mmCIF file of C-alpha atoms in Angstrom:
data_model
loop_
_atom_site.group_PDB
_atom_site.id
_atom_site.type_symbol
_atom_site.label_atom_id
_atom_site.label_comp_id
_atom_site.label_asym_id
_atom_site.label_seq_id
_atom_site.Cartn_x
_atom_site.Cartn_y
_atom_site.Cartn_z
ATOM 1 C CA MET A 1 219.268 124.391 101.256
ATOM 2 C CA ARG A 2 216.676 122.295 101.766
ATOM 3 C CA LYS A 3 215.267 124.096 104.723
ATOM 4 C CA VAL A 4 215.762 127.482 102.592
ATOM 5 C CA LEU A 5 213.370 126.107 99.692
ATOM 6 C CA ALA A 6 211.150 124.142 102.049
ATOM 7 C CA LEU A 7 210.373 127.627 103.556
ATOM 8 C CA CYS A 8 209.763 129.353 99.906
ATOM 9 C CA PHE A 9 207.781 126.435 99.263
ATOM 10 C CA ILE A 10 205.432 127.085 102.457
ATOM 11 C CA VAL A 11 205.550 130.898 101.542
ATOM 12 C CA PHE A 12 203.989 129.950 98.036
ATOM 13 C CA ILE A 13 201.768 127.906 98.829
ATOM 14 C CA TRP A 14 200.313 130.219 101.859
ATOM 15 C CA PHE A 15 199.664 133.120 99.606
ATOM 16 C CA SER A 16 198.806 131.403 96.303
ATOM 17 C CA VAL A 17 196.330 128.970 97.630
ATOM 18 C CA VAL A 18 194.452 130.187 100.415
ATOM 19 C CA PRO A 19 191.285 132.521 98.862
ATOM 20 C CA VAL A 20 190.643 136.245 100.063
ATOM 21 C CA ALA A 21 188.308 136.404 102.630
ATOM 22 C CA SER A 22 185.874 139.148 102.604
ATOM 23 C CA ALA A 23 185.151 141.135 105.290
ATOM 24 C CA VAL A 24 181.852 142.525 104.539
ATOM 25 C CA ASN A 25 178.692 141.382 105.935
ATOM 26 C CA GLU A 26 176.275 140.907 103.423
ATOM 27 C CA THR A 27 173.576 138.058 104.931
ATOM 28 C CA LEU A 28 172.445 141.380 106.879
ATOM 29 C CA VAL A 29 169.940 143.982 105.420
ATOM 30 C CA PRO A 30 168.563 146.848 107.360
ATOM 31 C CA CYS A 31 165.515 146.054 108.734
ATOM 32 C CA GLN A 32 163.268 148.314 106.706
ATOM 33 C CA ASN A 33 164.039 146.417 103.967
ATOM 34 C CA SER A 34 163.619 142.974 105.246
ATOM 35 C CA PRO A 35 160.222 141.251 104.348
ATOM 36 C CA ALA A 36 160.487 139.133 107.378
ATOM 37 C CA PHE A 37 160.856 141.890 109.153
ATOM 38 C CA ARG A 38 158.341 143.701 107.776
ATOM 39 C CA GLU A 39 155.593 140.775 108.215
ATOM 40 C CA ARG A 40 156.704 140.368 111.552
ATOM 41 C CA MET A 41 155.862 144.257 112.264
ATOM 42 C CA LYS A 42 152.444 144.344 110.241
ATOM 43 C CA ASN A 43 151.226 141.510 112.888
ATOM 44 C CA ALA A 44 152.585 142.943 116.326
ATOM 45 C CA PRO A 45 149.988 144.472 118.365
ATOM 46 C CA ASP A 46 149.360 147.978 117.997
ATOM 47 C CA THR A 47 150.546 149.370 121.438
ATOM 48 C CA TYR A 48 152.892 151.847 122.495
ATOM 49 C CA TYR A 49 155.490 149.171 123.507
ATOM 50 C CA PHE A 50 155.588 147.690 119.861
ATOM 51 C CA GLU A 51 155.049 150.193 117.947
ATOM 52 C CA GLY A 52 158.234 152.288 119.181
ATOM 53 C CA PRO A 53 160.743 149.597 119.201
ATOM 54 C CA PHE A 54 160.045 148.393 115.964
ATOM 55 C CA LYS A 55 160.258 152.210 114.629
ATOM 56 C CA THR A 56 163.843 152.217 116.158
ATOM 57 C CA TYR A 57 164.631 148.264 114.594
ATOM 58 C CA ALA A 58 163.274 149.843 111.366
ATOM 59 C CA SER A 59 165.215 152.655 111.277
ATOM 60 C CA GLU A 60 168.945 151.620 112.840
ATOM 61 C CA LEU A 61 169.250 147.897 113.115
ATOM 62 C CA LEU A 62 170.212 145.290 110.703
ATOM 63 C CA CYS A 63 168.246 142.391 109.820
ATOM 64 C CA GLY A 64 168.749 138.512 108.853
ATOM 65 C CA ASP A 65 166.797 136.285 106.989
ATOM 66 C CA ASP A 66 164.558 135.112 110.142
ATOM 67 C CA GLY A 67 163.489 138.915 110.580
ATOM 68 C CA LEU A 68 164.937 139.301 113.656
ATOM 69 C CA PRO A 69 167.055 142.172 114.308
ATOM 70 C CA HIS A 70 170.602 141.077 114.807
ATOM 71 C CA LEU A 71 174.033 143.608 115.686
ATOM 72 C CA PRO A 72 176.856 143.013 113.697
ATOM 73 C CA LEU A 73 180.356 143.958 115.241
ATOM 74 C CA ASP A 74 181.777 145.032 111.872
ATOM 75 C CA ARG A 75 181.280 148.771 112.112
ATOM 76 C CA PRO A 76 183.324 150.712 115.144
ATOM 77 C CA SER A 77 179.496 152.639 115.972
ATOM 78 C CA ARG A 78 178.486 149.257 117.062
ATOM 79 C CA PHE A 79 182.023 147.915 118.018
ATOM 80 C CA ILE A 80 181.467 151.033 120.855
ATOM 81 C CA ASP A 81 178.052 149.280 121.846
ATOM 82 C CA VAL A 82 179.629 145.709 123.025
ATOM 83 C CA VAL A 83 183.293 147.417 124.591
ATOM 84 C CA ILE A 84 181.828 149.816 127.159
ATOM 85 C CA PRO A 85 179.216 147.028 128.588
ATOM 86 C CA PHE A 86 182.291 144.799 128.747
ATOM 87 C CA ALA A 87 184.235 147.079 130.049
ATOM 88 C CA ILE A 88 182.048 147.926 132.808
ATOM 89 C CA PHE A 89 181.483 144.249 133.554
ATOM 90 C CA PHE A 90 184.887 143.566 133.309
ATOM 91 C CA TYR A 91 185.757 146.098 135.960
ATOM 92 C CA PHE A 92 183.069 145.457 138.767
ATOM 93 C CA ALA A 93 183.864 141.428 138.154
ATOM 94 C CA GLY A 94 187.744 142.267 139.124
ATOM 95 C CA PHE A 95 186.063 144.584 141.871
ATOM 96 C CA VAL A 96 184.482 141.504 143.077
ATOM 97 C CA GLY A 97 186.729 139.418 143.223
ATOM 98 C CA TRP A 98 190.432 141.603 144.229
ATOM 99 C CA SER A 99 187.939 142.621 147.112
ATOM 100 C CA GLY A 100 187.643 139.215 147.982
ATOM 101 C CA ARG A 101 190.735 138.512 147.791
ATOM 102 C CA ALA A 102 192.502 141.389 149.757
ATOM 103 C CA TYR A 103 189.818 140.201 152.571
ATOM 104 C CA LEU A 104 191.151 136.926 152.784
ATOM 105 C CA GLN A 105 194.436 137.877 152.674
ATOM 106 C CA ALA A 106 193.955 140.421 155.796
ATOM 107 C CA THR A 107 192.063 137.503 157.593
ATOM 108 C CA LYS A 108 195.157 134.736 157.332
ATOM 109 C CA LYS A 109 196.924 137.546 159.604
ATOM 110 C CA PHE A 110 194.561 136.944 162.734
ATOM 111 C CA PRO A 111 194.516 134.624 164.960
ATOM 112 C CA ASN A 112 191.508 132.521 164.038
ATOM 113 C CA PRO A 113 191.203 133.437 160.010
ATOM 114 C CA GLU A 114 187.662 131.122 159.858
ATOM 115 C CA GLN A 115 186.351 133.061 162.706
ATOM 116 C CA GLN A 116 186.519 136.444 160.157
ATOM 117 C CA GLU A 117 185.037 134.974 157.506
ATOM 118 C CA ILE A 118 181.804 133.693 159.659
ATOM 119 C CA PHE A 119 181.892 137.076 161.063
ATOM 120 C CA ILE A 120 182.678 139.453 158.926
ATOM 121 C CA ASN A 121 185.001 142.378 160.098
ATOM 122 C CA LEU A 122 183.625 145.419 158.865
ATOM 123 C CA PRO A 123 186.652 147.897 158.825
ATOM 124 C CA LEU A 124 188.652 145.017 157.033
ATOM 125 C CA ALA A 125 185.980 144.807 154.803
ATOM 126 C CA MET A 126 185.736 148.305 154.125
ATOM 127 C CA GLN A 127 189.401 148.603 153.912
ATOM 128 C CA SER A 128 189.165 145.686 151.234
ATOM 129 C CA LEU A 129 186.482 147.210 149.267
ATOM 130 C CA LEU A 130 187.869 150.646 149.106
ATOM 131 C CA GLN A 131 191.457 148.527 147.869
ATOM 132 C CA GLY A 132 189.356 146.718 145.164
ATOM 133 C CA LEU A 133 188.933 150.387 143.417
ATOM 134 C CA LEU A 134 192.328 150.491 142.131
ATOM 135 C CA TRP A 135 192.251 146.629 141.387
ATOM 136 C CA PRO A 136 193.591 146.906 137.904
ATOM 137 C CA LEU A 137 196.996 148.903 138.951
ATOM 138 C CA LEU A 138 197.603 146.575 141.757
ATOM 139 C CA ALA A 139 196.972 143.182 139.766
ATOM 140 C CA ILE A 140 199.887 145.339 137.178
ATOM 141 C CA LYS A 141 202.016 145.747 140.451
ATOM 142 C CA GLU A 142 201.693 142.701 141.833
ATOM 143 C CA PHE A 143 202.429 140.295 138.590
ATOM 144 C CA LEU A 144 205.335 142.297 137.410
ATOM 145 C CA SER A 145 206.713 141.944 141.326
ATOM 146 C CA GLY A 146 205.780 138.485 141.327
ATOM 147 C CA GLU A 147 202.944 138.664 143.931
ATOM 148 C CA LEU A 148 200.269 137.422 141.815
ATOM 149 C CA THR A 149 201.918 134.191 140.769
ATOM 150 C CA ILE A 150 203.672 131.227 143.000
ATOM 151 C CA LYS A 151 206.860 129.957 141.804
ATOM 152 C CA ASP A 152 207.115 127.023 143.365
ATOM 153 C CA ASP A 153 204.602 124.360 142.872
ATOM 154 C CA LYS A 154 205.296 122.677 146.263
ATOM 155 C CA GLN A 155 203.078 125.648 147.668
ATOM 156 C CA ILE A 156 199.757 125.023 145.714
ATOM 157 C CA PRO A 157 197.243 123.455 147.758
ATOM 158 C CA VAL A 158 196.041 119.753 146.171
ATOM 159 C CA SER A 159 193.054 118.074 147.462
ATOM 160 C CA PRO A 160 193.902 114.165 148.608
ATOM 161 C CA ARG A 161 192.778 111.424 146.018
#
């Protein structure tokens, strides 16, 4: 009974004391309405390289108190502006890492793996690069089969101390 009362008390405190958070971005204003941005725009040189970007910023972006454009992620259209480059970077970084990992694992099967790391075996490297293109699927497959992780702590090499 004490646990139930304690749980009810915690739930009551949780929902009654915590103020409601507002997700509306009130600190940023459209750049065309920002006095600091208009001042920066007025002081910028009258060249093609400043005029075009400033007009675009004024019509599309939000500015802070400093007059500099910011990219808030509170709108789905702005969220996509960040997700697509992040996804491309994440895929490319995974491709490079998985290709290198596949090459190093394949060179362990040779009689002298250190030599294969110094003098790159091009057919094997190309095979590893092609394998790296499918790295998300291969990573999921290896994770589900248990090949990606080591279950025994004794297999993890530790440097001498």
